[in-house]
């Protein structure tokens, strides 16, 4: 497995140390650098240019417009994956300035209402052939399917033990707060007082993930931890629908040009 470098914003010291250690111990991460307030913009550029993953925790540090513009260029070119988790509560937060949400606040849902969308998971696994989605499907697919097909999310009282998230809250984005709703794939939902939240969101064309994770390391269940790491690796290594769509368009064009509709064409 190839390892990548990640960077994370500095925030509350005790909480920050736990999160940094959590990701530094991952077998797919080589090193975790810190975007600190005290660093000048040029040093931040260097850290970002050497990183494949940016982790954005709560109370994210304000960044200059120049740094935000640079981060946006890295995301737009798929050179940088970005993961948002928990509430982002400061004005001018990165999630808003990058144009993903029209509100600075990422809301929450209750973990007892968290539900994976079995159809979406299966569909994306079929399309992408992702090793990381397959790991989730092989380990939890039966429970996810039964739960998805038999329980209305807003009526959930208690999830099966195998697919339970520990802690009271999970991240949840209000659907109306997405700037471009059609640009996202929702893998999981949650509810607050029967109000829908999107709890695992991935951008169709960019390496952008809103994780369900509320970032309490000591309360992370095995299921929750597997979701965190497999979805991050999916975004890093297997995702971006843009490439898949281009391949499909090319395949269709070849078929039309050659009029070989009865021949299967495989494009690697």
mmCIF file of C-alpha atoms in Angstrom:
data_model
loop_
_atom_site.group_PDB
_atom_site.id
_atom_site.type_symbol
_atom_site.label_atom_id
_atom_site.label_comp_id
_atom_site.label_asym_id
_atom_site.label_seq_id
_atom_site.Cartn_x
_atom_site.Cartn_y
_atom_site.Cartn_z
ATOM 1 C CA UNK A 1 0.000 0.000 0.000
ATOM 2 C CA UNK A 2 1.336 3.455 -0.918
ATOM 3 C CA UNK A 3 1.458 5.908 1.991
ATOM 4 C CA UNK A 4 0.519 9.570 1.776
ATOM 5 C CA UNK A 5 1.298 12.715 3.731
ATOM 6 C CA UNK A 6 -1.542 14.527 5.478
ATOM 7 C CA UNK A 7 -1.891 17.913 7.105
ATOM 8 C CA UNK A 8 -4.251 19.020 9.847
ATOM 9 C CA UNK A 9 -5.206 22.398 11.292
ATOM 10 C CA UNK A 10 -4.095 23.129 14.823
ATOM 11 C CA UNK A 11 -6.821 23.755 17.415
ATOM 12 C CA UNK A 12 -7.564 22.908 21.063
ATOM 13 C CA UNK A 13 -4.359 21.245 22.313
ATOM 14 C CA UNK A 14 -5.649 18.151 24.154
ATOM 15 C CA UNK A 15 -8.233 17.323 21.490
ATOM 16 C CA UNK A 16 -5.797 18.087 18.691
ATOM 17 C CA UNK A 17 -3.119 15.733 20.051
ATOM 18 C CA UNK A 18 -5.591 12.830 20.101
ATOM 19 C CA UNK A 19 -6.713 13.445 16.530
ATOM 20 C CA UNK A 20 -3.163 13.869 15.240
ATOM 21 C CA UNK A 21 -2.047 10.640 16.957
ATOM 22 C CA UNK A 22 -5.126 8.845 15.620
ATOM 23 C CA UNK A 23 -4.228 9.638 12.015
ATOM 24 C CA UNK A 24 -0.479 9.292 12.502
ATOM 25 C CA UNK A 25 -1.044 5.656 13.476
ATOM 26 C CA UNK A 26 -2.906 4.868 10.220
ATOM 27 C CA UNK A 27 -1.123 2.434 7.932
ATOM 28 C CA UNK A 28 -1.893 4.561 4.851
ATOM 29 C CA UNK A 29 -0.448 7.805 6.277
ATOM 30 C CA UNK A 30 3.284 8.461 6.298
ATOM 31 C CA UNK A 31 3.267 11.678 8.285
ATOM 32 C CA UNK A 32 0.873 14.339 9.569
ATOM 33 C CA UNK A 33 2.020 17.957 9.307
ATOM 34 C CA UNK A 34 0.360 20.814 11.160
ATOM 35 C CA UNK A 35 -1.046 24.018 9.684
ATOM 36 C CA UNK A 36 -0.358 26.319 12.609
ATOM 37 C CA UNK A 37 -1.394 29.946 13.063
ATOM 38 C CA UNK A 38 2.233 30.935 13.531
ATOM 39 C CA UNK A 39 3.326 29.699 10.112
ATOM 40 C CA UNK A 40 3.678 32.157 7.263
ATOM 41 C CA UNK A 41 1.787 31.588 4.015
ATOM 42 C CA UNK A 42 4.825 30.288 2.148
ATOM 43 C CA UNK A 43 5.382 27.545 4.730
ATOM 44 C CA UNK A 44 1.701 26.623 4.531
ATOM 45 C CA UNK A 45 2.032 26.404 0.727
ATOM 46 C CA UNK A 46 4.951 24.000 1.125
ATOM 47 C CA UNK A 47 3.086 21.776 3.601
ATOM 48 C CA UNK A 48 -0.008 21.694 1.396
ATOM 49 C CA UNK A 49 1.978 20.983 -1.774
ATOM 50 C CA UNK A 50 3.570 17.943 -0.099
ATOM 51 C CA UNK A 51 0.247 16.625 1.254
ATOM 52 C CA UNK A 52 -2.416 14.460 -0.357
ATOM 53 C CA UNK A 53 -4.950 14.885 2.447
ATOM 54 C CA UNK A 54 -6.172 17.901 4.432
ATOM 55 C CA UNK A 55 -8.086 17.155 7.657
ATOM 56 C CA UNK A 56 -10.346 19.984 8.782
ATOM 57 C CA UNK A 57 -11.465 19.680 12.420
ATOM 58 C CA UNK A 58 -13.749 21.997 14.442
ATOM 59 C CA UNK A 59 -12.747 25.610 15.110
ATOM 60 C CA UNK A 60 -10.572 25.604 12.023
ATOM 61 C CA UNK A 61 -7.953 28.343 11.889
ATOM 62 C CA UNK A 62 -8.664 31.304 9.654
ATOM 63 C CA UNK A 63 -6.528 31.326 6.521
ATOM 64 C CA UNK A 64 -5.540 34.127 4.198
ATOM 65 C CA UNK A 65 -7.364 34.439 0.880
ATOM 66 C CA UNK A 66 -4.143 33.442 -0.869
ATOM 67 C CA UNK A 67 -3.892 30.152 1.023
ATOM 68 C CA UNK A 68 -7.595 29.399 0.498
ATOM 69 C CA UNK A 69 -7.185 30.051 -3.229
ATOM 70 C CA UNK A 70 -4.216 27.666 -3.302
ATOM 71 C CA UNK A 71 -6.162 24.959 -1.461
ATOM 72 C CA UNK A 72 -9.030 25.401 -3.926
ATOM 73 C CA UNK A 73 -6.668 24.988 -6.892
ATOM 74 C CA UNK A 74 -5.271 21.757 -5.378
ATOM 75 C CA UNK A 75 -8.779 20.392 -4.792
ATOM 76 C CA UNK A 76 -10.018 21.401 -8.259
ATOM 77 C CA UNK A 77 -7.093 19.579 -9.875
ATOM 78 C CA UNK A 78 -7.632 16.502 -7.634
ATOM 79 C CA UNK A 79 -4.144 16.873 -6.155
ATOM 80 C CA UNK A 80 -5.549 17.273 -2.631
ATOM 81 C CA UNK A 81 -8.316 15.437 -0.797
ATOM 82 C CA UNK A 82 -10.108 17.289 1.990
ATOM 83 C CA UNK A 83 -12.120 15.779 4.844
ATOM 84 C CA UNK A 84 -14.527 17.822 6.972
ATOM 85 C CA UNK A 85 -15.812 16.480 10.274
ATOM 86 C CA UNK A 86 -17.851 17.786 13.186
ATOM 87 C CA UNK A 87 -19.148 21.339 13.519
ATOM 88 C CA UNK A 88 -17.202 24.124 11.850
ATOM 89 C CA UNK A 89 -18.369 27.168 13.735
ATOM 90 C CA UNK A 90 -16.154 30.157 12.937
ATOM 91 C CA UNK A 91 -17.158 32.831 10.466
ATOM 92 C CA UNK A 92 -15.133 32.610 7.274
ATOM 93 C CA UNK A 93 -14.434 28.901 7.757
ATOM 94 C CA UNK A 94 -12.820 27.023 4.920
ATOM 95 C CA UNK A 95 -15.907 24.948 4.072
ATOM 96 C CA UNK A 96 -17.829 28.125 3.237
ATOM 97 C CA UNK A 97 -14.982 29.942 1.474
ATOM 98 C CA UNK A 98 -14.382 26.973 -0.816
ATOM 99 C CA UNK A 99 -18.004 27.208 -1.945
ATOM 100 C CA UNK A 100 -19.288 23.855 -0.690
ATOM 101 C CA UNK A 101 -21.824 25.160 1.847
ATOM 102 C CA UNK A 102 -23.823 28.363 2.046
ATOM 103 C CA UNK A 103 -23.612 28.286 5.846
ATOM 104 C CA UNK A 104 -20.519 28.225 8.073
ATOM 105 C CA UNK A 105 -21.995 25.607 10.372
ATOM 106 C CA UNK A 106 -21.910 21.865 9.793
ATOM 107 C CA UNK A 107 -24.803 20.527 11.841
ATOM 108 C CA UNK A 108 -25.188 17.170 13.602
ATOM 109 C CA UNK A 109 -27.478 14.178 13.714
ATOM 110 C CA UNK A 110 -28.105 11.678 16.472
ATOM 111 C CA UNK A 111 -26.141 8.448 16.149
ATOM 112 C CA UNK A 112 -29.251 6.378 16.888
ATOM 113 C CA UNK A 113 -30.715 7.668 13.610
ATOM 114 C CA UNK A 114 -27.568 7.049 11.534
ATOM 115 C CA UNK A 115 -28.270 4.836 8.525
ATOM 116 C CA UNK A 116 -26.099 3.801 5.586
ATOM 117 C CA UNK A 117 -27.776 3.857 2.162
ATOM 118 C CA UNK A 118 -27.346 0.255 0.992
ATOM 119 C CA UNK A 119 -28.357 1.011 -2.614
ATOM 120 C CA UNK A 120 -25.823 3.833 -2.978
ATOM 121 C CA UNK A 121 -23.041 1.797 -1.373
ATOM 122 C CA UNK A 122 -23.704 -1.136 -3.722
ATOM 123 C CA UNK A 123 -24.037 1.143 -6.751
ATOM 124 C CA UNK A 124 -20.736 2.924 -6.105
ATOM 125 C CA UNK A 125 -18.976 -0.365 -5.401
ATOM 126 C CA UNK A 126 -20.230 -1.711 -8.744
ATOM 127 C CA UNK A 127 -19.153 1.403 -10.649
ATOM 128 C CA UNK A 128 -15.773 2.031 -9.029
ATOM 129 C CA UNK A 129 -14.701 -1.520 -8.093
ATOM 130 C CA UNK A 130 -13.247 0.094 -4.978
ATOM 131 C CA UNK A 131 -11.254 -2.142 -2.663
ATOM 132 C CA UNK A 132 -12.226 0.091 0.283
ATOM 133 C CA UNK A 133 -15.960 0.038 -0.370
ATOM 134 C CA UNK A 134 -15.678 -3.715 -0.834
ATOM 135 C CA UNK A 135 -14.088 -4.035 2.622
ATOM 136 C CA UNK A 136 -17.072 -2.243 4.132
ATOM 137 C CA UNK A 137 -19.536 -4.249 2.058
ATOM 138 C CA UNK A 138 -17.952 -7.592 2.935
ATOM 139 C CA UNK A 139 -17.818 -6.826 6.660
ATOM 140 C CA UNK A 140 -21.108 -4.976 7.190
ATOM 141 C CA UNK A 141 -23.154 -5.416 4.003
ATOM 142 C CA UNK A 142 -25.745 -7.832 5.377
ATOM 143 C CA UNK A 143 -26.515 -5.723 8.459
ATOM 144 C CA UNK A 144 -26.587 -2.517 6.401
ATOM 145 C CA UNK A 145 -28.979 -4.075 3.861
ATOM 146 C CA UNK A 146 -31.384 -5.521 6.437
ATOM 147 C CA UNK A 147 -31.418 -2.285 8.399
ATOM 148 C CA UNK A 148 -31.877 -0.157 5.265
ATOM 149 C CA UNK A 149 -34.725 -2.248 3.909
ATOM 150 C CA UNK A 150 -36.658 -2.702 7.153
ATOM 151 C CA UNK A 151 -36.291 0.457 9.208
ATOM 152 C CA UNK A 152 -37.331 4.026 8.441
ATOM 153 C CA UNK A 153 -34.371 6.201 9.480
ATOM 154 C CA UNK A 154 -36.433 8.815 11.327
ATOM 155 C CA UNK A 155 -38.013 6.044 13.404
ATOM 156 C CA UNK A 156 -34.773 4.364 14.431
ATOM 157 C CA UNK A 157 -34.617 3.640 18.143
ATOM 158 C CA UNK A 158 -31.602 1.364 18.361
ATOM 159 C CA UNK A 159 -29.186 0.263 15.651
ATOM 160 C CA UNK A 160 -27.780 -3.297 15.529
ATOM 161 C CA UNK A 161 -24.644 -3.579 17.654
ATOM 162 C CA UNK A 162 -22.385 -4.380 14.699
ATOM 163 C CA UNK A 163 -23.262 -1.126 12.893
ATOM 164 C CA UNK A 164 -23.555 1.183 15.885
ATOM 165 C CA UNK A 165 -21.733 4.501 16.202
ATOM 166 C CA UNK A 166 -20.618 5.277 19.740
ATOM 167 C CA UNK A 167 -21.338 8.658 21.275
ATOM 168 C CA UNK A 168 -24.552 10.694 20.998
ATOM 169 C CA UNK A 169 -23.820 12.681 17.825
ATOM 170 C CA UNK A 170 -22.615 12.282 14.273
ATOM 171 C CA UNK A 171 -21.893 15.019 11.767
ATOM 172 C CA UNK A 172 -24.890 15.988 9.644
ATOM 173 C CA UNK A 173 -25.146 18.505 6.800
ATOM 174 C CA UNK A 174 -28.513 20.147 6.184
ATOM 175 C CA UNK A 175 -29.520 19.404 2.556
ATOM 176 C CA UNK A 176 -30.501 23.043 1.994
ATOM 177 C CA UNK A 177 -27.005 24.185 2.968
ATOM 178 C CA UNK A 178 -25.288 22.500 0.015
ATOM 179 C CA UNK A 179 -24.375 25.028 -2.669
ATOM 180 C CA UNK A 180 -24.589 22.470 -5.501
ATOM 181 C CA UNK A 181 -26.762 19.564 -4.254
ATOM 182 C CA UNK A 182 -26.481 17.581 -7.513
ATOM 183 C CA UNK A 183 -22.686 17.433 -7.195
ATOM 184 C CA UNK A 184 -22.760 15.142 -4.148
ATOM 185 C CA UNK A 185 -23.296 11.469 -3.333
ATOM 186 C CA UNK A 186 -24.946 10.795 0.037
ATOM 187 C CA UNK A 187 -23.841 7.484 1.560
ATOM 188 C CA UNK A 188 -25.526 7.921 4.946
ATOM 189 C CA UNK A 189 -28.176 10.002 6.663
ATOM 190 C CA UNK A 190 -29.182 10.929 10.194
ATOM 191 C CA UNK A 191 -31.982 12.900 11.815
ATOM 192 C CA UNK A 192 -32.661 15.517 14.490
ATOM 193 C CA UNK A 193 -36.327 15.704 15.474
ATOM 194 C CA UNK A 194 -37.211 14.101 12.127
ATOM 195 C CA UNK A 195 -35.180 16.695 10.206
ATOM 196 C CA UNK A 196 -32.926 15.060 7.619
ATOM 197 C CA UNK A 197 -29.130 15.373 7.746
ATOM 198 C CA UNK A 198 -26.523 14.072 5.323
ATOM 199 C CA UNK A 199 -23.872 12.320 7.421
ATOM 200 C CA UNK A 200 -21.481 10.902 4.814
ATOM 201 C CA UNK A 201 -21.196 13.059 1.703
ATOM 202 C CA UNK A 202 -18.689 12.741 -1.134
ATOM 203 C CA UNK A 203 -18.307 15.130 -4.046
ATOM 204 C CA UNK A 204 -18.833 13.474 -7.422
ATOM 205 C CA UNK A 205 -15.951 15.225 -9.172
ATOM 206 C CA UNK A 206 -13.536 16.242 -6.421
ATOM 207 C CA UNK A 207 -11.855 14.484 -3.517
ATOM 208 C CA UNK A 208 -14.058 16.054 -0.862
ATOM 209 C CA UNK A 209 -15.613 14.143 2.036
ATOM 210 C CA UNK A 210 -17.955 15.195 4.818
ATOM 211 C CA UNK A 211 -17.386 12.377 7.291
ATOM 212 C CA UNK A 212 -19.961 11.210 9.835
ATOM 213 C CA UNK A 213 -17.239 11.255 12.467
ATOM 214 C CA UNK A 214 -17.726 13.596 15.422
ATOM 215 C CA UNK A 215 -14.029 13.161 16.210
ATOM 216 C CA UNK A 216 -14.182 11.644 19.666
ATOM 217 C CA UNK A 217 -11.323 9.155 19.434
ATOM 218 C CA UNK A 218 -12.122 7.344 22.672
ATOM 219 C CA UNK A 219 -15.766 6.819 21.649
ATOM 220 C CA UNK A 220 -15.145 5.541 18.144
ATOM 221 C CA UNK A 221 -16.726 2.111 17.555
ATOM 222 C CA UNK A 222 -15.137 -0.437 15.210
ATOM 223 C CA UNK A 223 -17.847 0.317 12.653
ATOM 224 C CA UNK A 224 -17.278 4.063 12.932
ATOM 225 C CA UNK A 225 -13.508 3.685 12.645
ATOM 226 C CA UNK A 226 -13.860 1.431 9.598
ATOM 227 C CA UNK A 227 -16.132 4.013 7.976
ATOM 228 C CA UNK A 228 -13.654 6.824 8.656
ATOM 229 C CA UNK A 229 -10.617 5.070 7.235
ATOM 230 C CA UNK A 230 -12.214 3.235 4.310
ATOM 231 C CA UNK A 231 -14.070 6.291 3.054
ATOM 232 C CA UNK A 232 -10.940 8.443 3.343
ATOM 233 C CA UNK A 233 -8.958 5.860 1.371
ATOM 234 C CA UNK A 234 -11.803 5.559 -1.146
ATOM 235 C CA UNK A 235 -11.669 9.316 -1.723
ATOM 236 C CA UNK A 236 -7.874 9.287 -1.901
ATOM 237 C CA UNK A 237 -7.328 6.313 -4.186
ATOM 238 C CA UNK A 238 -10.506 5.121 -5.922
ATOM 239 C CA UNK A 239 -12.850 8.051 -6.334
ATOM 240 C CA UNK A 240 -13.709 10.887 -8.707
ATOM 241 C CA UNK A 241 -16.647 10.173 -10.919
ATOM 242 C CA UNK A 242 -15.252 12.547 -13.535
ATOM 243 C CA UNK A 243 -12.685 9.978 -14.666
ATOM 244 C CA UNK A 244 -15.291 7.225 -14.734
ATOM 245 C CA UNK A 245 -17.691 9.362 -16.760
ATOM 246 C CA UNK A 246 -14.969 10.258 -19.249
ATOM 247 C CA UNK A 247 -14.125 6.581 -19.690
ATOM 248 C CA UNK A 248 -17.778 5.713 -20.253
ATOM 249 C CA UNK A 249 -18.212 8.568 -22.764
ATOM 250 C CA UNK A 250 -15.102 7.396 -24.629
ATOM 251 C CA UNK A 251 -16.386 3.820 -24.694
ATOM 252 C CA UNK A 252 -19.763 4.951 -26.075
ATOM 253 C CA UNK A 253 -18.103 7.144 -28.690
ATOM 254 C CA UNK A 254 -15.932 4.273 -29.898
ATOM 255 C CA UNK A 255 -18.989 2.042 -30.128
ATOM 256 C CA UNK A 256 -20.895 4.675 -32.104
ATOM 257 C CA UNK A 257 -18.000 5.433 -34.426
ATOM 258 C CA UNK A 258 -17.234 1.802 -35.113
ATOM 259 C CA UNK A 259 -20.855 0.648 -34.992
ATOM 260 C CA UNK A 260 -19.780 -2.307 -32.896
ATOM 261 C CA UNK A 261 -22.639 -2.330 -30.466
ATOM 262 C CA UNK A 262 -22.325 -6.062 -29.892
ATOM 263 C CA UNK A 263 -18.691 -5.835 -28.742
ATOM 264 C CA UNK A 264 -17.631 -5.119 -25.189
ATOM 265 C CA UNK A 265 -14.869 -2.529 -25.007
ATOM 266 C CA UNK A 266 -12.825 -2.244 -21.862
ATOM 267 C CA UNK A 267 -10.848 0.950 -21.196
ATOM 268 C CA UNK A 268 -8.312 0.783 -18.396
#
